[in-house]
Structures are given as C-alpha cells and as structure tokens.
Coordinates of C-alpha atoms in Angstrom, one line a residue:
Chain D
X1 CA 111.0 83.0 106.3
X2 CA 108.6 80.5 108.2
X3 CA 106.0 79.0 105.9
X4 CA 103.3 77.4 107.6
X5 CA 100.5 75.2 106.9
X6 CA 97.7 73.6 109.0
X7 CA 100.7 74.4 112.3
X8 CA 103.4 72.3 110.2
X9 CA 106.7 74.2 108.8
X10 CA 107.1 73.9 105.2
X11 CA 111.2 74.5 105.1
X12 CA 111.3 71.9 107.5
X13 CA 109.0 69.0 105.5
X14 CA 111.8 67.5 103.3
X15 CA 113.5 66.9 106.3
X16 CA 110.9 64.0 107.8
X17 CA 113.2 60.9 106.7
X18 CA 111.6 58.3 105.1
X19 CA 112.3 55.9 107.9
X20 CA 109.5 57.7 110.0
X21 CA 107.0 58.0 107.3
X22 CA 107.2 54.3 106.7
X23 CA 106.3 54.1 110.4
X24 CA 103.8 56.5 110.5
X25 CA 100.7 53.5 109.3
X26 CA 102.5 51.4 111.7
X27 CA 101.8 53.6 114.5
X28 CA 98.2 53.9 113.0
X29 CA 97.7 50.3 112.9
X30 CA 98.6 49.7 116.6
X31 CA 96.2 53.1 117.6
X32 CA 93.4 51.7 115.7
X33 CA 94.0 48.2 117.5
X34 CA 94.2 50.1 121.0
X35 CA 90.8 52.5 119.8
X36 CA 88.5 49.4 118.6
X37 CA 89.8 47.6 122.4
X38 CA 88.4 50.8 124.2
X39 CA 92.0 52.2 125.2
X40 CA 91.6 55.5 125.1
X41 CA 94.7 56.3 126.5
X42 CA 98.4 55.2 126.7
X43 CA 101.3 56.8 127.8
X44 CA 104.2 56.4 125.3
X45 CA 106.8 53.8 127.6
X46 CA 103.5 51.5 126.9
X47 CA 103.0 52.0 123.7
X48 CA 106.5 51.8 123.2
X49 CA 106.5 48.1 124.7
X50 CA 103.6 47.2 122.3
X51 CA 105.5 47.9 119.5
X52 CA 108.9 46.5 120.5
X53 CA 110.7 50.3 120.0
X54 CA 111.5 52.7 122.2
X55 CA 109.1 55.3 124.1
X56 CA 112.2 58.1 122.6
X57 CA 111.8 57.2 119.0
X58 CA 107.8 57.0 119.2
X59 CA 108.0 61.1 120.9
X60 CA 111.1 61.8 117.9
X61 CA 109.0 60.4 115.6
X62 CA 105.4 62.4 116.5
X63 CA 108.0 65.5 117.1
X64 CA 108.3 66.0 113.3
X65 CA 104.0 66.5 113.0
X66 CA 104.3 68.8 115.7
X67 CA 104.0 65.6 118.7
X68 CA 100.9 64.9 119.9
X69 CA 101.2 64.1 123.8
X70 CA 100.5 65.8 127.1
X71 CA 103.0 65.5 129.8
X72 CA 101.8 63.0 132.2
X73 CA 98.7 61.9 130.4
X74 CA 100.6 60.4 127.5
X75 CA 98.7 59.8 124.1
X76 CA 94.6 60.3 123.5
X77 CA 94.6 56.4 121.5
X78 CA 92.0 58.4 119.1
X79 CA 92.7 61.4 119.0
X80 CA 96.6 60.4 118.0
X81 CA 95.3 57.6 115.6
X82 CA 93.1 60.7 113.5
X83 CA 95.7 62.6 113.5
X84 CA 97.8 60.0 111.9
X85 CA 95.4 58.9 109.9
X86 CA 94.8 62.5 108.7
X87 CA 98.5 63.3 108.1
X88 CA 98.2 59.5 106.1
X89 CA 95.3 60.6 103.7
X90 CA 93.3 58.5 105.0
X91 CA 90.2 61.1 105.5
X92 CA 91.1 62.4 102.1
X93 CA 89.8 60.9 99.0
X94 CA 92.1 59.4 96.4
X95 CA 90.7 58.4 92.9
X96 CA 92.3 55.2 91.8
X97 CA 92.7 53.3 88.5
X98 CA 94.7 49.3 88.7
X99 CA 96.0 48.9 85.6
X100 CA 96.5 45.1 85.4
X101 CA 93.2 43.0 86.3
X102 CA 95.0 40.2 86.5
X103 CA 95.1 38.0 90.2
X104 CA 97.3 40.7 91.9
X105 CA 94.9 43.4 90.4
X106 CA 91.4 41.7 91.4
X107 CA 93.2 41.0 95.1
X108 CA 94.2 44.5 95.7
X109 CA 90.4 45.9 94.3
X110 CA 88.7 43.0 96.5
X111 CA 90.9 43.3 99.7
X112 CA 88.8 44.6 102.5
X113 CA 92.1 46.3 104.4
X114 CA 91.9 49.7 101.9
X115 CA 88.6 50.2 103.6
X116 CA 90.1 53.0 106.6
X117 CA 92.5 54.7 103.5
X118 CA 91.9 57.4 100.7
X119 CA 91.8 54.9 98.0
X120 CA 88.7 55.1 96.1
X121 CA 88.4 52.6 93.4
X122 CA 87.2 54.2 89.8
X123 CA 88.2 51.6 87.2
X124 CA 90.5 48.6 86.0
X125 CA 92.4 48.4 82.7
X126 CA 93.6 45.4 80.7
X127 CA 95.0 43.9 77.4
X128 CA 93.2 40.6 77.4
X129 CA 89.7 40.8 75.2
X130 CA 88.3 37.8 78.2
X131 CA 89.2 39.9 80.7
X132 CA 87.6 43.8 79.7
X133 CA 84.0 44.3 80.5
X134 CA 84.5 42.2 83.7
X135 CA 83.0 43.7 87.0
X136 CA 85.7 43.8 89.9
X137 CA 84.3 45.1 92.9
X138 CA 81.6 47.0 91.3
X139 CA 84.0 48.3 88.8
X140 CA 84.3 48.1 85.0
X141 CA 87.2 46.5 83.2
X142 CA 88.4 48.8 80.1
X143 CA 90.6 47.9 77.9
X144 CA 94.2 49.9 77.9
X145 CA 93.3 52.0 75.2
X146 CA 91.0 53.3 76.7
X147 CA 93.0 55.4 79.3
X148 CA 93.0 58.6 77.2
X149 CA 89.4 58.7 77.1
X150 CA 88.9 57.8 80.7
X151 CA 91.5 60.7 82.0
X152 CA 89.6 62.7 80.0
X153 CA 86.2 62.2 81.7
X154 CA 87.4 61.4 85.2
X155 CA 89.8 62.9 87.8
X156 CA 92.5 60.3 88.2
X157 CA 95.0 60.6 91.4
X158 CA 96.6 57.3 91.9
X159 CA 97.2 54.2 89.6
X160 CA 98.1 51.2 90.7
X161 CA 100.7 48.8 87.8
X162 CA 99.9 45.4 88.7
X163 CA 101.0 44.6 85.0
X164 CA 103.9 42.7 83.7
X165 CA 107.2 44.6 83.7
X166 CA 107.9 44.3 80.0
X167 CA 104.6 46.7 80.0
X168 CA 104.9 49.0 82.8
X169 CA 107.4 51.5 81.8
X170 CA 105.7 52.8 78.7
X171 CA 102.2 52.8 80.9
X172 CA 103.8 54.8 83.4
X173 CA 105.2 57.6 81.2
X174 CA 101.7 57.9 79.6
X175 CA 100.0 58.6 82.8
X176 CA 102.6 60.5 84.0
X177 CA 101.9 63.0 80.6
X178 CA 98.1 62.7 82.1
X179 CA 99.0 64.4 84.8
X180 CA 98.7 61.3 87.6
X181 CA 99.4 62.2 90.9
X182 CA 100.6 58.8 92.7
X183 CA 101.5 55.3 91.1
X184 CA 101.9 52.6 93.1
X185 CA 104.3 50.0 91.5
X186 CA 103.9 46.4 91.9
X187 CA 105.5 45.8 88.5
X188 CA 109.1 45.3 89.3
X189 CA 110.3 48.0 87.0
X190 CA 112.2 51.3 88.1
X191 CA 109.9 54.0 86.9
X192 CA 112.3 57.0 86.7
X193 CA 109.5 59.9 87.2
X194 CA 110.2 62.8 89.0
X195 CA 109.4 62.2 92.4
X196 CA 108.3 65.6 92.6
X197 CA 105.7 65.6 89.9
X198 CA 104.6 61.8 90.6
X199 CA 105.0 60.0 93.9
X200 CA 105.7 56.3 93.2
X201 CA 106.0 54.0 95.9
X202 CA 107.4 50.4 94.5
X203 CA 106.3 47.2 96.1
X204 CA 109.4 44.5 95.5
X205 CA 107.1 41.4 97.4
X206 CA 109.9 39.4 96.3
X207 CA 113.1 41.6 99.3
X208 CA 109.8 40.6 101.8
X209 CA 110.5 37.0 100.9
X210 CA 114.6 36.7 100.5
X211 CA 114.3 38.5 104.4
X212 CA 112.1 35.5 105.4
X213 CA 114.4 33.2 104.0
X214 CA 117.3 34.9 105.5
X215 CA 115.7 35.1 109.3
X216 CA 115.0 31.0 108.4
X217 CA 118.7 30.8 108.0
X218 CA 119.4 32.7 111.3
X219 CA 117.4 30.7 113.1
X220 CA 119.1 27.5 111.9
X221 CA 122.6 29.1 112.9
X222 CA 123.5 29.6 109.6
X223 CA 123.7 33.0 110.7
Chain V
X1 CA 134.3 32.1 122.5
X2 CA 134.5 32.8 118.7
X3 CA 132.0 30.4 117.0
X4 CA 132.4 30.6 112.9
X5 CA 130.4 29.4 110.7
X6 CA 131.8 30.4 106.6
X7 CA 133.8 32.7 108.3
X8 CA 130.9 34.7 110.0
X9 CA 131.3 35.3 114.1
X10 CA 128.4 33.6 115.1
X11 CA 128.3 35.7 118.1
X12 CA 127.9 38.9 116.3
X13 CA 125.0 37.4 114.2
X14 CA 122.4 38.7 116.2
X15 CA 124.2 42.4 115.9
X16 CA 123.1 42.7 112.1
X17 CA 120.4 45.2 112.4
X18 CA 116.8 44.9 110.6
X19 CA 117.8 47.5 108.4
X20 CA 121.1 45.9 107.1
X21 CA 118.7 42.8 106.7
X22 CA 116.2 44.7 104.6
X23 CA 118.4 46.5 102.5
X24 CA 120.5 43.1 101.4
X25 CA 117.7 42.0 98.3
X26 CA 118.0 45.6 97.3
X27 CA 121.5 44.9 96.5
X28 CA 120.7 41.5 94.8
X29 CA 118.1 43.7 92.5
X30 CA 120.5 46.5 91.8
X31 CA 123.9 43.3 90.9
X32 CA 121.5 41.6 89.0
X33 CA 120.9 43.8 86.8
X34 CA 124.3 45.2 86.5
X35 CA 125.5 41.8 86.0
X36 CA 122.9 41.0 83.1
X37 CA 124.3 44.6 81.4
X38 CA 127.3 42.6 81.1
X39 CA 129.0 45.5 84.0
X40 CA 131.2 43.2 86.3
X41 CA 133.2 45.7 88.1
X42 CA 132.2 48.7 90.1
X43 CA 133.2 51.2 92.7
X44 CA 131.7 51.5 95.8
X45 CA 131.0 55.1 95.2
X46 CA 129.2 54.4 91.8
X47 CA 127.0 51.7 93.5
X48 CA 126.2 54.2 96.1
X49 CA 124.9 56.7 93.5
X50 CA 123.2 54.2 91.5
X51 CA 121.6 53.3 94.4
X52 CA 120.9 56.9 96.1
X53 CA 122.8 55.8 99.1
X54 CA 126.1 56.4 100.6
X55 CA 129.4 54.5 99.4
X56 CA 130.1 54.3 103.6
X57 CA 126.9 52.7 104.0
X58 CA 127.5 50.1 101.6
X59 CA 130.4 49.6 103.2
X60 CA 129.1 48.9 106.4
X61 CA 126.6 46.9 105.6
X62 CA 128.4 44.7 103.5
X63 CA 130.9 44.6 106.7
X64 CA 128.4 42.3 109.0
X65 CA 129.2 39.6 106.4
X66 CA 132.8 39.9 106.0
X67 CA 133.0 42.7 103.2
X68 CA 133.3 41.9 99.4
X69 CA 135.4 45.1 98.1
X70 CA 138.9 45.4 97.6
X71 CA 140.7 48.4 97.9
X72 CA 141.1 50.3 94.5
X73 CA 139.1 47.7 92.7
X74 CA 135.6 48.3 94.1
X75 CA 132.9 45.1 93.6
X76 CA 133.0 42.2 91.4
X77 CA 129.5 42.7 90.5
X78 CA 129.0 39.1 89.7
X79 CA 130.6 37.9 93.3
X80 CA 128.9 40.2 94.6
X81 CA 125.4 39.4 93.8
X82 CA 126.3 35.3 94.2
X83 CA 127.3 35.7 97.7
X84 CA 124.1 37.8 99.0
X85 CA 122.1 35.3 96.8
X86 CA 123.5 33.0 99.1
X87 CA 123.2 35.3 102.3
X88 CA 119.4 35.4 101.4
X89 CA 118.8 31.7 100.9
X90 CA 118.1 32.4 97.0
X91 CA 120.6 28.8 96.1
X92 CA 118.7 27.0 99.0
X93 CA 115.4 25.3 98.2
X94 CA 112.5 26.2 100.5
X95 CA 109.7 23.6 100.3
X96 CA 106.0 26.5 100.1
X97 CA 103.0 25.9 100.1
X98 CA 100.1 28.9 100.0
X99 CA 97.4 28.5 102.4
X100 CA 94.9 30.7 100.4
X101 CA 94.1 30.1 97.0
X102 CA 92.2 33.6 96.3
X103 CA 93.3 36.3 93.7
X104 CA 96.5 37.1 95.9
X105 CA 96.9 33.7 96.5
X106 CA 97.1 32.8 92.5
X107 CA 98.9 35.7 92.4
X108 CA 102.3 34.5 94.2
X109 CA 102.1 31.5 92.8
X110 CA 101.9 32.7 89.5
X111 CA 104.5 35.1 89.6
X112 CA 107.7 35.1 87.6
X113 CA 109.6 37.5 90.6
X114 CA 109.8 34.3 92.8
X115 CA 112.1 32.4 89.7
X116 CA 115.8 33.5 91.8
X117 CA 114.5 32.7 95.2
X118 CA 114.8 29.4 96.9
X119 CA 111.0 29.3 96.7
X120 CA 109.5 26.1 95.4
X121 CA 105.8 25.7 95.5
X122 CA 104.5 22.4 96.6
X123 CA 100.8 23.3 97.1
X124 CA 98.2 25.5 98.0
X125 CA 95.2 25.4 100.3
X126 CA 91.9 26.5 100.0
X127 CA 88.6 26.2 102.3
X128 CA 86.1 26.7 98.8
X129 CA 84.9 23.6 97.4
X130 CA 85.1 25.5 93.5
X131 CA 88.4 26.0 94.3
X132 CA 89.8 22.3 95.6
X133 CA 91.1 20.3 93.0
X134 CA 92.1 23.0 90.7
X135 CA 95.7 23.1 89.5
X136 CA 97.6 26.5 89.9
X137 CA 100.8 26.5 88.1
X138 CA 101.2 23.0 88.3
X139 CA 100.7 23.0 92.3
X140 CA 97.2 20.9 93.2
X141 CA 94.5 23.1 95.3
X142 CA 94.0 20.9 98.8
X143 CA 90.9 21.3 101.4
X144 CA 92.4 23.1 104.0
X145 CA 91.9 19.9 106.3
X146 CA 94.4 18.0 104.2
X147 CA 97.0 20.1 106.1
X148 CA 98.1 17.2 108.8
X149 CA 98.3 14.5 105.8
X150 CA 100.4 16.4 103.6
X151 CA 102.7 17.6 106.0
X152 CA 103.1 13.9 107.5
X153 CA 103.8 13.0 103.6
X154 CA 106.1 16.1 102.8
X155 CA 108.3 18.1 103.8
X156 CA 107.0 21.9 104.3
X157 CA 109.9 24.8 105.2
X158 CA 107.7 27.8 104.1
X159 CA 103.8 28.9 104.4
X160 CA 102.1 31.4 102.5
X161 CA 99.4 32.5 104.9
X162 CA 97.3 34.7 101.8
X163 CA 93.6 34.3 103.5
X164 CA 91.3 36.8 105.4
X165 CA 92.3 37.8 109.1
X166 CA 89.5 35.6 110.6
X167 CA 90.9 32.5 109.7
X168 CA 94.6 33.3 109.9
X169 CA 95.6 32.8 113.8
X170 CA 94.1 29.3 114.4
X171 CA 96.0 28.5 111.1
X172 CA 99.5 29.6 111.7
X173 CA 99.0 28.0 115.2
X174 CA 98.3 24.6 113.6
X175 CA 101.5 24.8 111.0
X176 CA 103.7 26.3 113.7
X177 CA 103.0 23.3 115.7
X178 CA 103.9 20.7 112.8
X179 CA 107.3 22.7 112.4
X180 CA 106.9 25.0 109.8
X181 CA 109.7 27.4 109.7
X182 CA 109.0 30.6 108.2
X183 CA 105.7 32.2 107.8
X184 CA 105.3 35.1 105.0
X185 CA 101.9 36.6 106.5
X186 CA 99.5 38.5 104.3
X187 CA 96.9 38.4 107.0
X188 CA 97.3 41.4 108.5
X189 CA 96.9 39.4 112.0
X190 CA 99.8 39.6 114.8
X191 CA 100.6 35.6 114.8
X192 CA 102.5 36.1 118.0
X193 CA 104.4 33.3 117.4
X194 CA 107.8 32.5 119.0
X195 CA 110.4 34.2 116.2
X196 CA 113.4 31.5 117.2
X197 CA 111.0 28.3 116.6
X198 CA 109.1 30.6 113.7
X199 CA 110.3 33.0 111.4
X200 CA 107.7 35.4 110.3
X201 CA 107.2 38.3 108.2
X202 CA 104.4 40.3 107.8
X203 CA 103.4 42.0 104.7
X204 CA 101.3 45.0 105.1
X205 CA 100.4 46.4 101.7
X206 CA 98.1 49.1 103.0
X207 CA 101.4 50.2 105.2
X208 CA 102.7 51.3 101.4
X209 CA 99.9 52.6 100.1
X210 CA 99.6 54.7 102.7
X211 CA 103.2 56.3 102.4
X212 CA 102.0 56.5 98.5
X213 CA 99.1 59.1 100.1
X214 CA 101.4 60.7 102.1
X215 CA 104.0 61.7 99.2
X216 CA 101.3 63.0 97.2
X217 CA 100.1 65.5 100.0
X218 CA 104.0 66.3 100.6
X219 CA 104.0 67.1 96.7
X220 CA 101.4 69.5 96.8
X221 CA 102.6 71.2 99.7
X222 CA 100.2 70.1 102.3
X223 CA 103.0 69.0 104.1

C-alpha cells in the first residue's frame, strides 16, 4: 500500500542513503549563496560546476524529495533552496538545551550560523558552581540537576553534549527517559540510543582534522 | 612508470576517493578502542559489524594502501591502528596555531581529542585587546598583526582559521601566501585557495545539525 505524506512515499523514506542527506545543507548552502547574489535561476550542468559534482547526482539526489526542476528552465535558486530548507527543519522550530557551558558550549549558543535553522536556544546546563547563573546568549545557566525540573516545565527537542565524555553517557540515557527527541553529540562517546526513538548525530572534530593532515601528506607526495 | 613511495603506487594516489579518505579516522576510533580493551585480533567480518559496514568494504578501502588482513587471520588490531595513525599524519608533528581566540577558538585548544594527532599548538591569534596576552593552555594569545613576525621566527604547517566570516578570506590569503600548508576552516567562507599549494578543510557544523533536524522529522514520520 502507498503511504503518502506532504507528496513524499513513506515505504520509500528509509531508502534516502545517508550520503544524500548529508548533502542535502550543502545544496542549501550554495542555493542560499546563489538567492542572496540575485540568481534566481540555474540550470543543474551549472550548478553542478559550482559544486564540483555532477549535474546527474544533483537531479538523483532532488529525485528522492520528489526533484524539483523543470525541463529546460532548470532550478528556481529559491524556490529549490525552501524546499530544502523545509525538508531540513529549518522553517520548523526545534527547542534546544547545551548541556556543557563550557568554550565549545558558549561557541555553539553564540555562533551566528544557527540563525537560518530550527534551533531555538532554551537553556544551558553545567556542573561548575562559577559557571551556573551565567547568561549565554540571553540564556540562563542551570545547574545539571536541574534537568528534571526543567523537562518538566518546558518542551525539550534537541540537546546538544558539549560535556566531557566521562559524563556524557549517563546524561544521555537520562534525557533519553525524558523523552528527547534529537541529541547532537560533540562528546566523543558512542551513545547507543535507538536511532528510532532519538536521532543522534555525533560530531568527531577530531576525523576533520586527521583528513587535513592526511591531504597535507598528499600534497607533499607522501601519498 | 611506477613511482613508490612505502610501497604505495604513487600513481594511483590520486585514485583514493574522498570517501575512503574520510572513513580512515573512523577506523583509528573504532582500533583504538579495541586495542585499549586489550582485543588484538579480529576478523574482517566482526569489524564490519562493529562498525555497521560491510566486511568488503573494509576490504576495499583498506586496499588503496596495500591491505593489512591476512587470510584466515583477520586484523592485528594493534597494526592496524599504527599504520592508519601513520596514514593520517597522527606520528607526524604539525606545527598549529589558531587564528581566533573566541569560545570555539579556546575550545580546540583546550581539547583533550587532539592528544593522538600530530597537532601541536604553537599559538593563537586574536584581534581583541582583552584577549592578547592571555595564555590558553600554555599557547600565548598574539595581535593578529604579529602574524608576519612569528611566522619569519617559526615554523607554521597548520592554521586554525576559528573567527567570523568577515575577517576570514583576507586572512587565509595572507598565511597562504607565507606557506602555510593546511587550513582547517571554521569560517564558513569558500577560501578558494589552490588545494595542491593549500590543503583545506572546511568544517560546517550547521551542515550536521541540520542532518540532526532532518532525522528527527524522518522519526516522526514526516518523512
């Protein structure tokens, strides 16, 4: 049987492989680029070239939303870039707790580039008594213990673990139990949540790094 | 003509794709940690599940390097995790210094996840007179104009550019021009830079977070 929703086939959305997903902001990055320069059009060989891939993969990619071109006309810059953005949560709103108000944790809440996603910024949490009452962007520092109460008085959808790894774990599986939607792991630790219940995205700055290092070495022919 | 270099086909070195690249610190996270269990031996197959890949795709990445398996025996954990240290520059020693010395700035430096990387921080670099002169993690804070003398007095391999988007380009431009060879780019700003004089890699956080957004609407079935 089909199951649809908003023109998208249900049966088929496990099938999107995680390599386009992880594309998908990258498309919306270059739209919004091509948008704010007053292109309002671009046909998908050029768009293609500004990305360095190929005009087949950007179509293969769209296909699995439902594509989003005209023949001949190629892409609407804006129209394509909502539509990403849309499918990217960007227009939706996302309630958002860092748990670790430490320098990663004040850099993510103060960076201006969440401005164009979902994340809205509720509270920080920390251990450190200097640390809790702080304002970070407008927002309160609680202390840890305090994450019962706050679940209980707020909608949470997304935490961020900027914390040390000795503490994440046990963090984790107590949000989890509150019933958090999304975590967004900086802490180096493999969760082990059900994907299905909580969607955990882990950040490992550190691979970004060793693949620097490793083009450094290619470009010295050690490679 | 085959060129070797450590028994790799220089030729072919261009072949490894991206992916293979990206996936290689994976593999140094999941050997490390079987190493520190005290698990030295394992089959290609067990990797694979550890790791939710495929034993063939292990295989075939570990191929553009030479291949580390023996038949019947499966990986010497240990070996294993040495020689794509080694691949990714972790036993080399890259001279970095962090040209932003904000919360994400702090943030690197003061990270523990850097300790098995070739990373060494000389100094960081800072335009805000509060900040100059301060000592993070036992690296001096420099006015941003100091760049020319310290690199005339030391030698630089890696940049951190960690500062906002405005200020980035003009910035990479100058250390690109005094030789730097890798830049790890939290700016969010195309450098444009030649990659075979330059080695850059972007980080784009909000990319992730993004993703993060978009498993969360998968979950509830909105797509």
């Amino acid at each position: 049987m089909s199951r649809q929703f908003k023109g998208i086939d249900l049966n088929k959305r496990n099938e999107i492989p995680q390599a386009v997903i992880t594309r998908l902001p990258r498309y919306y990055r270059y739209l919004s680029q091509l948008v704010e320069k007053g292109e309002y059009r671009i046909s998908s060989l050029a768009l293609s070239r500004l990305m360095g891939t190929t005009a087949s993969q950007i179509r293969q990619d769209l296909n699995y939303f439902g594509g989003f071109g005209q023949q001949g006309y190629g892409y609407n810059t804006k129209n394509l870039c909502d539509r990403i953005g849309d499918i990217l949560g960007n227009n939706d709103c996302y309630n958002t707790v860092i748990i670790g108000a430490g320098n990663l944790g004040k850099a993510i809440a103060s960076s201006s580039s969440f401005a164009h996603t979902g994340l809205f910024l509720k509270c920080l949490f920390d251990v450190k008594p200097e640390i809790i009452g702080q304002t970070v962007c407008g927002c309160e520092v609680r202390h840890i213990d305090d994450i019962d109460s706050f679940w209980a008085e707020n909608r949470v959808d997304v935490a961020i673990l900027a914390l040390p790894p000795s503490a994440a774990l046990a963090v984790a599986e107590k949000i989890a139990s509150l019933g958090v939607q999304g975590i967004w792991n900086f802490s180096e630790v493999e969760l082990g949540l059900d994907p299905e219940k909580v969607a955990v995205r882990d950040v490992h700055l550190v691979d970004s790094f060793m693949t620097l290092c490793f083009d450094i070495k290619r470009n010295e022919k050690k490679y």
